[in-house]
CSV table of C-alpha atoms in Angstrom, one decimal:
chain,number,residue,atom,x,y,z
A,8,MET,CA,7.4,-10.9,-6.7
A,9,ARG,CA,9.7,-12.7,-4.3
A,10,ASN,CA,12.4,-13.4,-7.0
A,11,VAL,CA,12.6,-9.6,-7.5
A,12,PHE,CA,13.2,-9.0,-3.8
A,13,VAL,CA,15.8,-11.8,-3.7
A,14,ARG,CA,17.7,-10.2,-6.5
A,15,SER,CA,17.6,-6.8,-4.9
A,16,GLY,CA,18.7,-8.1,-1.5
A,17,ARG,CA,15.5,-7.2,0.3
A,18,ALA,CA,13.6,-10.6,0.5
A,19,ASP,CA,13.5,-10.3,4.3
A,20,ALA,CA,11.3,-7.3,3.9
A,21,LEU,CA,8.4,-9.4,2.5
A,22,ASP,CA,8.1,-11.3,5.8
A,23,ARG,CA,8.6,-8.4,8.2
A,24,PRO,CA,5.5,-6.5,9.2
A,25,VAL,CA,5.9,-2.8,9.4
A,26,GLU,CA,4.0,-0.5,11.8
A,27,PRO,CA,3.1,3.0,10.6
A,28,GLU,CA,5.3,4.6,13.3
A,29,ALA,CA,8.3,2.6,12.2
A,30,LEU,CA,7.9,3.7,8.6
A,31,VAL,CA,7.5,7.3,9.8
A,32,GLU,CA,10.7,7.0,11.7
A,33,ALA,CA,12.5,5.6,8.6
A,34,MET,CA,11.1,8.4,6.5
A,35,ASP,CA,12.3,11.0,9.1
A,36,GLU,CA,15.8,9.5,8.9
A,37,ALA,CA,15.8,9.8,5.2
A,38,GLY,CA,14.2,13.3,5.0
A,39,VAL,CA,11.0,12.1,3.3
A,40,ASP,CA,8.0,14.2,4.1
A,41,VAL,CA,5.1,12.3,2.5
A,42,ALA,CA,4.9,8.7,1.1
A,43,LEU,CA,2.3,7.3,-1.3
A,44,LEU,CA,1.4,3.8,-0.2
A,45,SER,CA,-0.2,1.5,-2.7
A,46,ALA,CA,-2.7,-1.3,-2.2
A,47,TRP,CA,-2.3,-4.5,-4.2
A,48,HIS,CA,-5.1,-6.7,-5.6
A,49,ARG,CA,-4.1,-9.6,-7.8
A,50,PRO,CA,-6.2,-12.3,-9.4
A,51,GLY,CA,-7.6,-14.4,-6.5
A,52,GLY,CA,-7.5,-11.8,-3.8
A,53,TRP,CA,-5.8,-9.0,-1.9
A,54,VAL,CA,-2.1,-8.9,-1.2
A,55,VAL,CA,-2.4,-5.5,0.6
A,56,SER,CA,-5.9,-4.2,0.9
A,57,ASN,CA,-7.2,-0.7,0.7
A,58,ASP,CA,-8.2,-1.0,4.3
A,59,ASP,CA,-4.6,-2.0,5.2
A,60,VAL,CA,-3.3,1.1,3.5
A,61,ALA,CA,-6.0,3.2,5.2
A,62,SER,CA,-4.7,2.0,8.6
A,63,PHE,CA,-1.5,3.9,7.8
A,64,THR,CA,-3.1,7.0,6.2
A,65,THR,CA,-5.7,7.6,9.0
A,66,ARG,CA,-3.0,7.3,11.7
A,67,HIS,CA,-0.6,9.7,10.0
A,68,PRO,CA,-2.6,11.6,7.4
A,69,GLU,CA,0.1,14.3,7.2
A,70,ARG,CA,2.8,11.6,6.2
A,71,PHE,CA,0.9,9.1,4.1
A,72,ALA,CA,-1.5,9.1,1.2
A,73,GLY,CA,-3.2,6.1,-0.2
A,74,VAL,CA,-3.3,4.7,-3.7
A,75,ALA,CA,-6.1,2.2,-4.2
A,76,SER,CA,-6.2,-1.1,-6.0
A,77,VAL,CA,-9.3,-3.0,-7.2
A,78,ASP,CA,-10.4,-6.4,-8.5
A,79,LEU,CA,-10.2,-5.9,-12.3
A,80,SER,CA,-12.2,-9.1,-12.9
A,81,ASP,CA,-15.3,-7.5,-11.2
A,82,PRO,CA,-15.6,-4.2,-13.2
A,83,VAL,CA,-18.7,-2.9,-11.4
A,84,GLY,CA,-17.4,-3.8,-8.0
A,85,ALA,CA,-14.0,-2.3,-8.9
A,86,VAL,CA,-15.6,1.1,-9.6
A,87,ARG,CA,-17.5,1.0,-6.4
A,88,GLU,CA,-14.4,0.1,-4.4
A,89,LEU,CA,-12.4,2.9,-6.0
A,90,ARG,CA,-15.1,5.4,-5.2
A,91,ARG,CA,-15.2,4.1,-1.6
A,92,ALA,CA,-11.4,4.4,-1.2
A,93,VAL,CA,-11.3,8.0,-2.6
A,94,GLU,CA,-14.5,9.4,-1.1
A,95,ASP,CA,-14.5,7.7,2.3
A,96,ASP,CA,-10.7,7.2,2.9
A,97,GLY,CA,-9.2,10.1,1.0
A,98,PHE,CA,-7.1,8.0,-1.4
A,99,VAL,CA,-5.4,10.0,-4.1
A,100,GLY,CA,-5.1,7.6,-7.0
A,101,LEU,CA,-5.6,4.1,-8.5
A,102,ARG,CA,-2.9,1.7,-9.3
A,103,LEU,CA,-3.2,-1.5,-11.4
A,104,LEU,CA,-0.5,-3.7,-12.8
A,105,PRO,CA,-1.5,-5.1,-16.2
A,106,TRP,CA,1.0,-8.0,-16.1
A,107,LEU,CA,-0.7,-9.3,-13.0
A,108,TRP,CA,-4.0,-9.5,-14.9
A,109,GLU,CA,-2.5,-10.6,-18.2
A,110,ARG,CA,-4.5,-7.9,-20.0
A,111,PRO,CA,-2.9,-4.8,-21.6
A,112,PRO,CA,-4.1,-1.5,-20.2
A,113,ASP,CA,-6.3,-0.7,-23.2
A,114,HIS,CA,-8.5,-3.8,-22.5
A,115,ALA,CA,-12.2,-3.0,-22.0
A,116,LEU,CA,-12.2,-4.0,-18.3
A,117,TYR,CA,-10.1,-0.9,-17.5
A,118,TYR,CA,-12.2,1.7,-19.2
A,119,PRO,CA,-14.9,2.1,-16.5
A,120,LEU,CA,-12.1,2.7,-14.0
A,121,TYR,CA,-10.5,5.3,-16.2
A,122,ALA,CA,-13.8,7.2,-16.5
A,123,ALA,CA,-14.2,6.9,-12.7
A,124,CYS,CA,-10.7,8.3,-12.1
A,125,VAL,CA,-11.5,11.3,-14.3
A,126,ASP,CA,-14.8,11.8,-12.4
A,127,LEU,CA,-13.1,11.5,-9.0
A,128,GLY,CA,-10.1,13.7,-10.1
A,129,VAL,CA,-7.4,11.1,-9.3
A,130,PRO,CA,-4.6,9.7,-11.4
A,131,PHE,CA,-4.3,6.2,-12.8
A,132,CYS,CA,-0.9,4.7,-11.9
A,133,THR,CA,0.4,1.7,-13.8
A,134,GLN,CA,3.6,-0.2,-14.7
A,135,VAL,CA,5.5,0.5,-17.9
A,136,GLY,CA,8.5,-1.3,-19.2
A,137,HIS,CA,9.6,-4.9,-18.7
A,138,THR,CA,8.4,-6.9,-15.7
A,139,GLY,CA,10.8,-7.8,-12.9
A,140,PRO,CA,8.8,-11.0,-12.1
A,141,LEU,CA,8.9,-13.8,-14.6
A,142,ARG,CA,5.8,-12.7,-16.4
A,143,THR,CA,5.2,-11.3,-19.9
A,144,SER,CA,6.4,-7.8,-20.5
A,145,GLU,CA,4.1,-7.1,-23.4
A,146,THR,CA,1.5,-5.4,-21.3
A,147,GLY,CA,4.1,-2.8,-20.2
A,148,ARG,CA,4.7,-1.3,-23.6
A,149,PRO,CA,4.1,2.4,-23.6
A,150,ILE,CA,3.3,2.4,-27.3
A,151,PRO,CA,0.7,1.5,-28.3
A,152,TYR,CA,-1.1,1.0,-24.9
A,153,ILE,CA,-0.4,4.2,-22.9
A,154,ASP,CA,-0.7,6.2,-26.1
A,155,GLN,CA,-4.1,4.8,-26.8
A,156,ILE,CA,-5.4,5.4,-23.3
A,157,ALA,CA,-4.3,9.0,-23.3
A,158,LEU,CA,-6.0,9.5,-26.7
A,159,ASP,CA,-9.2,7.9,-25.5
A,160,PHE,CA,-9.2,9.7,-22.1
A,161,PRO,CA,-7.5,13.1,-22.6
A,162,GLU,CA,-8.6,14.2,-19.1
A,163,LEU,CA,-7.2,11.1,-17.4
A,164,VAL,CA,-3.9,11.7,-15.5
A,165,ILE,CA,-1.6,8.7,-16.2
A,166,VAL,CA,1.5,7.9,-14.2
A,167,GLY,CA,3.8,5.3,-15.7
A,168,GLY,CA,5.9,3.7,-13.1
A,169,HIS,CA,9.3,1.9,-13.5
A,170,ILE,CA,10.5,4.5,-16.1
A,171,GLY,CA,9.4,2.3,-19.1
A,172,TYR,CA,12.8,0.5,-19.5
A,173,PRO,CA,13.8,-0.7,-22.1
A,174,TRP,CA,11.2,1.6,-23.8
A,175,THR,CA,12.2,4.7,-21.9
A,176,ASP,CA,12.4,6.8,-25.0
A,177,GLU,CA,8.9,5.8,-25.8
A,178,MET,CA,7.7,6.8,-22.4
A,179,ILE,CA,9.5,10.1,-22.6
A,180,SER,CA,7.9,10.8,-26.0
A,181,LEU,CA,4.4,10.1,-24.5
A,182,ALA,CA,5.0,12.4,-21.5
A,183,TRP,CA,6.0,15.1,-24.0
A,184,LYS,CA,3.1,14.4,-26.3
A,185,HIS,CA,0.3,14.1,-23.8
A,186,PRO,CA,-0.3,16.9,-21.2
A,187,ASN,CA,-1.6,14.4,-18.6
A,188,VAL,CA,1.0,11.6,-18.9
A,189,TYR,CA,3.8,11.4,-16.3
A,190,ILE,CA,6.7,9.1,-15.4
A,191,ASP,CA,7.8,7.8,-12.0
A,192,THR,CA,11.1,6.2,-11.2
A,193,SER,CA,10.0,3.4,-8.9
A,194,ALA,CA,12.1,0.2,-8.7
A,195,TYR,CA,15.2,1.9,-10.1
A,196,LEU,CA,18.2,3.1,-8.2
A,197,PRO,CA,19.0,6.6,-9.4
A,198,LYS,CA,22.5,5.6,-10.5
A,199,TYR,CA,20.9,3.3,-13.0
A,200,TYR,CA,18.5,5.9,-14.6
A,201,PRO,CA,19.0,6.0,-18.3
A,202,PRO,CA,21.0,9.1,-19.4
A,203,GLN,CA,18.1,10.3,-21.6
A,204,LEU,CA,15.8,10.2,-18.6
A,205,VAL,CA,18.2,12.3,-16.4
A,206,HIS,CA,18.4,14.8,-19.3
A,207,TYR,CA,14.6,14.9,-19.5
A,208,ILE,CA,14.3,15.6,-15.8
A,209,GLU,CA,16.7,18.4,-16.0
A,210,THR,CA,15.4,20.1,-19.2
A,211,TYR,CA,12.1,19.9,-21.1
A,212,GLY,CA,10.6,17.3,-18.8
A,213,ARG,CA,11.2,19.0,-15.5
A,214,ASP,CA,7.5,19.0,-14.6
A,215,LYS,CA,6.8,15.4,-15.9
A,216,VAL,CA,8.9,13.0,-13.7
A,217,MET,CA,8.4,12.0,-10.1
A,218,PHE,CA,10.9,10.3,-7.8
A,219,ALA,CA,9.8,6.9,-6.3
A,220,THR,CA,11.4,3.9,-4.7
A,221,ASN,CA,9.0,1.0,-4.8
A,222,TRP,CA,9.7,0.6,-1.1
A,223,PRO,CA,10.5,-1.8,0.5
A,224,GLN,CA,12.3,-3.1,-2.6
A,225,LEU,CA,14.5,0.0,-2.5
A,226,ASP,CA,15.4,1.9,0.7
A,227,HIS,CA,14.9,5.7,0.9
A,228,VAL,CA,18.4,6.6,2.0
A,229,PRO,CA,20.5,5.3,-0.8
A,230,CYS,CA,18.0,6.4,-3.4
A,231,LEU,CA,18.0,10.0,-2.1
A,232,GLN,CA,21.8,10.0,-1.8
A,233,GLN,CA,22.1,8.9,-5.4
A,234,VAL,CA,19.7,11.6,-6.5
A,235,ALA,CA,22.1,14.1,-5.1
A,236,GLY,CA,24.7,12.7,-7.4
A,237,LEU,CA,22.7,13.1,-10.6
A,238,GLY,CA,23.9,16.7,-11.0
A,239,LEU,CA,20.4,18.2,-11.2
A,240,SER,CA,19.8,21.9,-10.8
A,241,ASP,CA,18.1,23.0,-7.6
A,242,ALA,CA,14.9,23.7,-9.5
A,243,ALA,CA,14.9,20.3,-11.3
A,244,GLN,CA,15.6,18.4,-8.1
A,245,GLU,CA,12.9,20.2,-6.2
A,246,ALA,CA,10.3,19.4,-8.9
A,247,PHE,CA,11.5,15.8,-9.2
A,248,LEU,CA,11.6,15.0,-5.4
A,249,GLY,CA,8.4,16.7,-4.4
A,250,GLY,CA,6.9,19.4,-6.4
A,251,ASN,CA,5.6,17.3,-9.3
A,252,ALA,CA,4.0,14.6,-7.1
A,253,ALA,CA,2.5,17.3,-4.8
A,254,ARG,CA,0.8,18.8,-7.9
A,255,VAL,CA,-0.2,15.6,-9.7
A,256,PHE,CA,-1.6,13.9,-6.5
A,257,ARG,CA,-2.7,17.1,-4.9
A,258,LEU,CA,-0.5,16.7,-1.8
A,259,PRO,CA,1.0,19.1,0.6
A,260,ALA,CA,4.2,20.4,-1.1
A,261,GLY,CA,7.5,19.4,0.6
A,262,PRO,CA,11.2,19.0,-0.1
A,263,ALA,CA,10.9,15.2,-0.5
A,264,THR,CA,7.5,13.9,-1.3
A,265,GLN,CA,8.1,10.3,-2.2
A,266,GLN,CA,6.2,7.6,-3.8
A,267,GLY,CA,6.5,4.3,-2.0
A,268,ALA,CA,4.7,1.1,-2.9
A,269,HIS,CA,3.7,-1.8,-0.7
A,270,PRO,CA,4.2,-5.0,-2.8
């Protein structure tokens, strides 16, 4: 991941610990009401544990919501950890990055977790599109992988992060096709959103796309300033910045509910 942060000019953020109060202050300055914070488990161990995220969400439950991660190589333990995070700590979703595990998201190891997400009533969040790190991008293809999962688990809410580029049209087509498939814009500055995505946000996909930053890779302030420059209608902007995420993740509605991710 470091090479991605170097290219985005935020490598210093990787080595700088952040206290919950400092992040709340930064959110206040940007006008962000609620942030989703994601745990990270990669092969070999935790980068940011569910307990780390819970230390934020329990201190400021009105400002943070947790998205769990698990050890995909231990499928039974993974389901138990997901249940613990949701039932004991109030986490609102599961996030796994297929490129980290070198397994596409229709691999058998994911399927018990999909069933658990449906049972627990939480979305499955994943990465779609090419990978910023120097790893294979194959696992991020929306078609066939996300399409197949949505067919196999029609009750599973799926959030594809990173807009699906360069397969953004595929991701839009799946969000249109499947009632429970959504897109988030993490890791992309709004000025670089593909035009077809902006059109989708404004028109027939108004209830299907959620603003996100991939913080600390991207800072809240410039992202929100650039959203203001997209020319969205008030209704589309309200849904994009907060309404859709509040509905999908069952959060308190606010003018700027934002998905952030701890890498």
